[in-house]
Coordinates of C-alpha atoms and ligand atoms in Angstrom, one line a residue:
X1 CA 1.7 15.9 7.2
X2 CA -1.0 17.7 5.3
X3 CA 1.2 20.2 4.2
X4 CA 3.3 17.5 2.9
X5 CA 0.6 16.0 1.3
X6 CA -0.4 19.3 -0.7
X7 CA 3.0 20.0 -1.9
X8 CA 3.5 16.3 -3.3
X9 CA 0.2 16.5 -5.2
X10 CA 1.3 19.5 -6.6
X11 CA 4.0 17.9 -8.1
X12 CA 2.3 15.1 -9.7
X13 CA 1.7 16.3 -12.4
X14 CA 5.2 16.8 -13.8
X15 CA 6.3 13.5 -12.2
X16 CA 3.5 12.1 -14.4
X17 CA 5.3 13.3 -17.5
X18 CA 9.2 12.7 -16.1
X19 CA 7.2 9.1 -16.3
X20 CA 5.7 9.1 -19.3
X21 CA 8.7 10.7 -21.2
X22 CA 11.2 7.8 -20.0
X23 CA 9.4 5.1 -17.9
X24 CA 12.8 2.9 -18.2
X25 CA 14.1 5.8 -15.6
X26 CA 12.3 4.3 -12.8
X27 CA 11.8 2.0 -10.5
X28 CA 8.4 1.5 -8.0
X29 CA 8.1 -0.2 -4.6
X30 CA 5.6 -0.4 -3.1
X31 CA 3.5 -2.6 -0.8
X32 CA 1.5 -3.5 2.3
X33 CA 1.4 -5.1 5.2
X34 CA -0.7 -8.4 5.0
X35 CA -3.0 -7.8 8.0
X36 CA -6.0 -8.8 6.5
X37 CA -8.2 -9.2 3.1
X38 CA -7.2 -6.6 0.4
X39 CA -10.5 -4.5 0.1
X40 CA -12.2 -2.1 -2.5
X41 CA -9.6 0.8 -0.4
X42 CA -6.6 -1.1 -1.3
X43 CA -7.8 -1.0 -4.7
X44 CA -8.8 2.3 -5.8
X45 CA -5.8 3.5 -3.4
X46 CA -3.2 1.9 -5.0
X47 CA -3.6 -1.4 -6.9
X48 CA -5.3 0.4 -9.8
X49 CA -2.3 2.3 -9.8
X50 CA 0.2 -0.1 -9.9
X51 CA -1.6 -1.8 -12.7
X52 CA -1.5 1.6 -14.7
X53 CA 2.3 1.9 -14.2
X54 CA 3.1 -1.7 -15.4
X55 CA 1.4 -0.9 -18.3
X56 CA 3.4 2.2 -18.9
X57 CA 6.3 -0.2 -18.8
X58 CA 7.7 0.8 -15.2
X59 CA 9.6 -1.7 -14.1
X60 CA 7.4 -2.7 -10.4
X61 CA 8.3 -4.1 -7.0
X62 CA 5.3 -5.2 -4.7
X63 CA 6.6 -6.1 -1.0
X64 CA 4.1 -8.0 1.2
X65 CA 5.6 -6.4 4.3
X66 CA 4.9 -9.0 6.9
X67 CA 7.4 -7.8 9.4
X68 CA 5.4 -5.0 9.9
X69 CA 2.4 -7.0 10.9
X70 CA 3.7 -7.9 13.9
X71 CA 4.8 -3.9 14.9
X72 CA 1.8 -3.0 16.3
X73 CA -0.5 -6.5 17.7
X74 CA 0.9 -9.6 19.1
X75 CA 0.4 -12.2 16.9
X76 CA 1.4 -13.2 13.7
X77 CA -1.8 -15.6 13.0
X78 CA -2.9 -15.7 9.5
X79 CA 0.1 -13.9 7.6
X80 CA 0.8 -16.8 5.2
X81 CA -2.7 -17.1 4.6
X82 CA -3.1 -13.1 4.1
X83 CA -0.2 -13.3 1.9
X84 CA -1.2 -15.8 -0.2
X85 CA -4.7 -14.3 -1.0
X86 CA -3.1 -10.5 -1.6
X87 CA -0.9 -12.7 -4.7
X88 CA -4.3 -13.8 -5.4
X89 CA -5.8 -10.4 -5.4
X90 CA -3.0 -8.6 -7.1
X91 CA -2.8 -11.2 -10.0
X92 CA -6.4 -11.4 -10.5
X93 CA -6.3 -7.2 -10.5
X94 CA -3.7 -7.4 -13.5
X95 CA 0.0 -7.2 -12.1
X96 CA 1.9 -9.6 -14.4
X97 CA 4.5 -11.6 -12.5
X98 CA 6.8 -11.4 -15.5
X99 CA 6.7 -7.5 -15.0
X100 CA 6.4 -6.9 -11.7
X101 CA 7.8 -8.7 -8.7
X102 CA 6.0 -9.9 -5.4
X103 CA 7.8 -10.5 -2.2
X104 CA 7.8 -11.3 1.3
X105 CA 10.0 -8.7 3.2
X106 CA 10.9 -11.9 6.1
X107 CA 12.1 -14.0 2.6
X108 CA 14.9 -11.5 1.7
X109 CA 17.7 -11.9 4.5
X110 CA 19.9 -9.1 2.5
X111 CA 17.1 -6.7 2.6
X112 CA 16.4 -6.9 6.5
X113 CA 20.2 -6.3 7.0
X114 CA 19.9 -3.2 5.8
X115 CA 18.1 -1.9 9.0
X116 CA 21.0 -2.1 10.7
X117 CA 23.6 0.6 8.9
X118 CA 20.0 2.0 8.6
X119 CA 19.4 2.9 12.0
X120 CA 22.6 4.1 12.8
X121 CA 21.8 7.2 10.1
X122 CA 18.9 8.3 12.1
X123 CA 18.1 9.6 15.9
X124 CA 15.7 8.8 18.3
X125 CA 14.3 11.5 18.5
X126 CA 13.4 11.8 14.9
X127 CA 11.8 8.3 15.5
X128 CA 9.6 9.3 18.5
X129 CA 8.6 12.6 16.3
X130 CA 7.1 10.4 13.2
X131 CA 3.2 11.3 12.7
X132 CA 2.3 7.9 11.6
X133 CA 4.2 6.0 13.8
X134 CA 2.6 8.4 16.9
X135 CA -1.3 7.6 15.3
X136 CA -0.9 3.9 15.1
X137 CA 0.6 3.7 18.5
X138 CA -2.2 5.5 19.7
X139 CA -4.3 3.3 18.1
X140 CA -3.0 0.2 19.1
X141 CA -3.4 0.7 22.8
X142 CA -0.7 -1.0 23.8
X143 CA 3.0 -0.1 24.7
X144 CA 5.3 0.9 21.9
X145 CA 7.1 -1.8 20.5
X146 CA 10.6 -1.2 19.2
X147 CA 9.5 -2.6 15.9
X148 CA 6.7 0.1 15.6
X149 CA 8.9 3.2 16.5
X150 CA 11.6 1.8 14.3
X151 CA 9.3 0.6 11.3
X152 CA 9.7 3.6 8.5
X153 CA 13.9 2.6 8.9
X154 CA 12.4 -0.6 7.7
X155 CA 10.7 0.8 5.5
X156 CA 13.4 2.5 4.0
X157 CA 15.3 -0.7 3.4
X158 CA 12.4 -2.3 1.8
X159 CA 12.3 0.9 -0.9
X160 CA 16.1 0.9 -1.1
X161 CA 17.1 -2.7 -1.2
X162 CA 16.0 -2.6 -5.1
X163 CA 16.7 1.1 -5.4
X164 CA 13.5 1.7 -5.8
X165 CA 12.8 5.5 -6.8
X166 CA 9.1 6.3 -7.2
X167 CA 6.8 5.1 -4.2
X168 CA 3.0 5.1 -4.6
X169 CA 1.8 5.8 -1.2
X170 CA -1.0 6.7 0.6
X171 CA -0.9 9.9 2.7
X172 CA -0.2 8.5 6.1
X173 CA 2.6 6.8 4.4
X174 CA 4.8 10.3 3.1
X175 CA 6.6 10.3 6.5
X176 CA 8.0 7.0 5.6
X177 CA 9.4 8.2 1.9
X178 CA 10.6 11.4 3.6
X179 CA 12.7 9.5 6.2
X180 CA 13.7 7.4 3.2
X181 CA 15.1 10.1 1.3
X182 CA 16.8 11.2 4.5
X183 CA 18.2 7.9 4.9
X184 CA 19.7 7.6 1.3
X185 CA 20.9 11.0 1.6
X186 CA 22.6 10.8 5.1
X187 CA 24.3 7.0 3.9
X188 CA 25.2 8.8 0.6
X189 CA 27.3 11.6 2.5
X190 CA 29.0 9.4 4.8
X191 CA 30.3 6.3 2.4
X192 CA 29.6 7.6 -0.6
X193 CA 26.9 7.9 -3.9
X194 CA 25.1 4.7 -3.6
X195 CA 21.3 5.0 -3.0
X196 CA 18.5 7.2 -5.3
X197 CA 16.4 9.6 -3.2
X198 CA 13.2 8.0 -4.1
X199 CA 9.6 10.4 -4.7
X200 CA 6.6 10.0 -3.6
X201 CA 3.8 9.1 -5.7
X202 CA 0.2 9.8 -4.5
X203 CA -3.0 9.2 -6.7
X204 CA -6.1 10.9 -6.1
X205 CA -7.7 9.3 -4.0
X206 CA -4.9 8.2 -1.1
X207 CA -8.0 7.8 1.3
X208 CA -10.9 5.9 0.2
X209 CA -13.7 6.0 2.3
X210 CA -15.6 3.1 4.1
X211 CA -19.4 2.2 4.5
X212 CA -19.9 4.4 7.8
X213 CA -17.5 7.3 6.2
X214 CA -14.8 6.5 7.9
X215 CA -11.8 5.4 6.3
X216 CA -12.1 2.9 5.2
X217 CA -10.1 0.0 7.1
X218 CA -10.4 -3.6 8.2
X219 CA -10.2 -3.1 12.1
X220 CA -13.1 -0.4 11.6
X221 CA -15.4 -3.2 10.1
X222 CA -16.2 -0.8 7.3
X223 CA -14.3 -2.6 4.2
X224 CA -15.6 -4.5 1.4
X225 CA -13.5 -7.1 0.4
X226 CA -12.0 -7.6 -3.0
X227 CA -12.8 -11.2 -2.2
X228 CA -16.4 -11.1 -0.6
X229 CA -19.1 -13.0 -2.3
X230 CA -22.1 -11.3 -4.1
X231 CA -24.0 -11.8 -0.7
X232 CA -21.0 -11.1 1.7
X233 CA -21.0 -8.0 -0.1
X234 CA -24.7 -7.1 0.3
X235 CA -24.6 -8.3 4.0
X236 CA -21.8 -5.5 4.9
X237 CA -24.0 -2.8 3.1
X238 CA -26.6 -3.6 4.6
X239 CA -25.6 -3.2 8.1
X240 CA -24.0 0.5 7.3
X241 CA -25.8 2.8 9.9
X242 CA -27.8 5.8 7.7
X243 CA -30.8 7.3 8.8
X244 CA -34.4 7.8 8.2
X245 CA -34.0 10.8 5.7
X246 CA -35.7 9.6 2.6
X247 CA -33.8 12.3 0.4
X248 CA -30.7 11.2 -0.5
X249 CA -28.0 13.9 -0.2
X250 CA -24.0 13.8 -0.3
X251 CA -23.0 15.1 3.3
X252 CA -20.1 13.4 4.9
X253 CA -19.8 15.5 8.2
X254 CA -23.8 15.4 8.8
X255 CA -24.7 11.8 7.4
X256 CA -21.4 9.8 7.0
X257 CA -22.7 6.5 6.6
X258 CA -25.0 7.8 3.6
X259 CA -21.8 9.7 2.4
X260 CA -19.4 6.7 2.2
X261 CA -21.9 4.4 0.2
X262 CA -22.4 7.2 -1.8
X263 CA -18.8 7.7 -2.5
X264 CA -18.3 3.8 -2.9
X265 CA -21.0 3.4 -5.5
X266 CA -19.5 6.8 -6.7
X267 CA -16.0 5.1 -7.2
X268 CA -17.8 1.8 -8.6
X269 CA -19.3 3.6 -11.1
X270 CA -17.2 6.0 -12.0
X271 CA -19.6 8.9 -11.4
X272 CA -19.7 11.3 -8.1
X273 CA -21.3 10.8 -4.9
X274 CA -23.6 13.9 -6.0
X275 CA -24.4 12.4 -9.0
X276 CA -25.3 8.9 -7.4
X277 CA -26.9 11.1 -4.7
X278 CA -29.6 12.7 -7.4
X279 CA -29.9 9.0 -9.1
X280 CA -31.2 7.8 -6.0
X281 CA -33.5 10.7 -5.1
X282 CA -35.7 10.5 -2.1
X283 CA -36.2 6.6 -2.1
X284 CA -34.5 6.4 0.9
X285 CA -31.3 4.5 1.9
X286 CA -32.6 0.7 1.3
X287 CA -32.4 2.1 -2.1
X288 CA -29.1 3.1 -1.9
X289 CA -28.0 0.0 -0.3
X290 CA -29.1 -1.9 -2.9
X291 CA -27.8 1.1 -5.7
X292 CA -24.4 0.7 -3.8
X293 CA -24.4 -3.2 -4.0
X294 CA -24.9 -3.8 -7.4
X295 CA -22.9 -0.9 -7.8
X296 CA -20.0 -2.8 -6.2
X297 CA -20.6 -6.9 -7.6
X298 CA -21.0 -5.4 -11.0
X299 CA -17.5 -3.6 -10.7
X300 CA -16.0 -6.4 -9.0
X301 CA -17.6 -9.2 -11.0
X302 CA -14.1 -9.7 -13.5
X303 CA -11.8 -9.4 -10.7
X304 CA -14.1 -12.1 -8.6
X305 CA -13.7 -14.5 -11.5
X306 CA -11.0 -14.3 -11.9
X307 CA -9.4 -14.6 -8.3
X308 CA -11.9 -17.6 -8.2
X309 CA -9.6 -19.2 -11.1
X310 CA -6.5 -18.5 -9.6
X311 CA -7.5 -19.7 -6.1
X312 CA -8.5 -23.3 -7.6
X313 CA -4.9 -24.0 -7.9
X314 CA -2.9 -23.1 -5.0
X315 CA 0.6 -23.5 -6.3
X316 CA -0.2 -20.6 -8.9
X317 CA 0.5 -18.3 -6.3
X318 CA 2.8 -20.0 -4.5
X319 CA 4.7 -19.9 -7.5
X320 CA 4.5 -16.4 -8.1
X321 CA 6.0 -15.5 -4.5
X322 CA 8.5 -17.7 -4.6
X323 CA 9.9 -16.6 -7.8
X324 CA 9.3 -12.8 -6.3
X325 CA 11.4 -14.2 -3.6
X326 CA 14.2 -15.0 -5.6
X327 CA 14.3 -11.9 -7.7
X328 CA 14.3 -9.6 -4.8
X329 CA 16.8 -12.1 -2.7
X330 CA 19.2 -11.8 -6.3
X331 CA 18.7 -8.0 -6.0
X332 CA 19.1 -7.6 -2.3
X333 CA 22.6 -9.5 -1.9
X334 CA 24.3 -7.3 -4.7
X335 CA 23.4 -4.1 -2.6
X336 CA 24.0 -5.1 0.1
X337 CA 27.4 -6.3 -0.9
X338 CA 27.8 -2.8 -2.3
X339 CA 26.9 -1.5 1.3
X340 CA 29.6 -3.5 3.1
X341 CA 31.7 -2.7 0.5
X342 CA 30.9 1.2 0.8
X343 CA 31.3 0.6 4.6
X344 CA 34.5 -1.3 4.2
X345 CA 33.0 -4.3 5.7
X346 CA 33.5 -6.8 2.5
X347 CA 35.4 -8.7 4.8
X348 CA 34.4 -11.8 2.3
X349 CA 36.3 -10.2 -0.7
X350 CA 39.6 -9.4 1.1
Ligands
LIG410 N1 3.6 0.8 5.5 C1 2.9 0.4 4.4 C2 1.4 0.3 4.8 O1 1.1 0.8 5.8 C3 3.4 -0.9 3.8 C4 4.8 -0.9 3.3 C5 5.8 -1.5 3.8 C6 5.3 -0.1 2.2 N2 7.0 -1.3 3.2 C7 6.7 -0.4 2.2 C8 4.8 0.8 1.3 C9 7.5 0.2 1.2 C10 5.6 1.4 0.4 C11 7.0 1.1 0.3 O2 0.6 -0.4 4.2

């Protein structure tokens, strides 16, 4: 995976001017799975990004993958309410809903029938071998679900349903746009040219991470919400775990809790944890904490506002996901009818 990981950054930068030469050439999808509050990760990891490629006039796809929730915990509790507030989030960050559409995978029928011709392409074995898929298992403690071994398949309907062909992704998400590419290539050789190979596109900072060092994640209770309050915020920094070292220093294997609010006022301010590191000085970490939380509700202030706006009307959002709904559900039908068709399966046309 790591290797995977080098060899895609190293080809960013030419992807980076394929994109800027003729942004009309592609098409990005990309997504998450609504399991929770969008946080400051989700932000520098890939929102930013999005909002930087809509502006470069790529034409954008945002899937809020809900199926996927349920791959890997046993309830569904809270996904319409996750949903809503990620529209919230990812208007209030800038994505325009006349540029870039948001959807609910489990709203596009067409795009969920794709898994089947899908999974005939790949074995199980190839399945069982998937890095990702093996970590969050592990993680889960709890018996593989046929959802969560079969998840990047679904995956590769949700990038291919539009055609998509450039995928922002975070590093543990590469295995997914390889089996994608495998996919397309594999359904491309049996019935014919139909799908785009789509690439990977990874920013520079694919892992962002959270107050204790770790990366940062909901589940680890080391996130700072997009959507937190000025004192939510403060609370969650204050209860990172540093130590008694008044000097400040940037070491993430020795004092990972002082390195991850470091590297999140770091990020905030756009400066680097050293740099923040020397600011701060020997005052101790109360002073970080409070560096790293003004830090943080200074960066976020805009985006609060303006999510506050959008959240005093509920049927802005709803809006925007139902019109992303119908966009993708328009999109979905023609490939798929292209797929049966490929298949000879149009059985509707004959
Ligand atoms: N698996 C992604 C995650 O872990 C979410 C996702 C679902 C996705 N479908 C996608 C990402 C398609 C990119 C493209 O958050």
């Amino acid at each position: 995976m790591t290797d995977s990981y080098t060899a895609t950054r190293a080809r960013m930068p030419e992807l980076e001017q394929r994109i800027a030469a003729d942004p009309g050439r592609f098409r990005v999808l990309t997504g998450e799975r609504p399991t929770g509050a969008l946080h400051l990760g989700h932000y520098f990891g890939t929102i930013r990004e999005r909002v930087r490629l809509q502006a470069r006039g790529v034409e954008t796809y945002v899937i809020l993958a809900d199926y996927q929730v349920i791959a890997d915990r046993d309830t569904s509790a809270n996904v319409a309410d996750n949903v809503h507030n990620a529209v919230l989030d990812y208007l209030a960050a800038g994505l325009d809903p006349d540029r870039t559409t948001i959807f609910a995978h489990s709203a596009v029928p067409a795009l969920n029938q794709l898994l089947l011709p899908f999974l005939s392409l790949v074995t199980e074995a190839e399945l069982h071998r998937n890095p990702t898929v093996k970590a969050e298992h592990a993680a889960s403690g709890r018996a593989l679900s046929g959802l969560l071994l079969t998840y990047p398949v679904h995956q590769a309907a949700d990038i291919l349903f539009c055609k998509g062909n450039l995928v922002p992704v975070g590093k543990d998400n590469l295995p997914h746009v390889e089996l994608t590419r495998a996919v397309a290539r594999r359904f491309n050789e049996r019935y014919g040219m139909t799908f785009p190979e789509p690439e990977a596109f990874v920013t520079d900072a694919p892992e962002i991470p959270g107050l204790d060092g770790r990366k940062m994640s909901k589940s680890y209770g080391n996130a700072i919400s997009l959507s937190m309050t000025e004192d939510e915020t403060a609370r969650v920094i204050r209860r990172t775990r540093t130590d008694s070292d008044r000097a400040i220093t940037y070491e993430p294997d020795r004092r990972p809790g002082v390195a991850g609010l470091l590297s999140t006022a770091a990020l905030c301010t756009g400066s680097t944890p050293e740099a923040v590191a020397a600011e701060v000085g020997d005052q101790g970490s109360g002073a970080l904490k409070q560096f790293t939380t003004d830090a943080v509700n200074a960066f976020l202030a805009e985006h609060r506002a303006r999510r506050a706006e959008l959240a005093a009307d509920r049927s802005i959002a709803a809006r925007v996901l139902r019109e992303g709904n119908r966009r993708a559900n328009v999109l979905a039908d023609t490939t798929l009818s292209e797929v049966r068709e490929r298949m000879g399966m149009a059985y509707s046309d004959q």
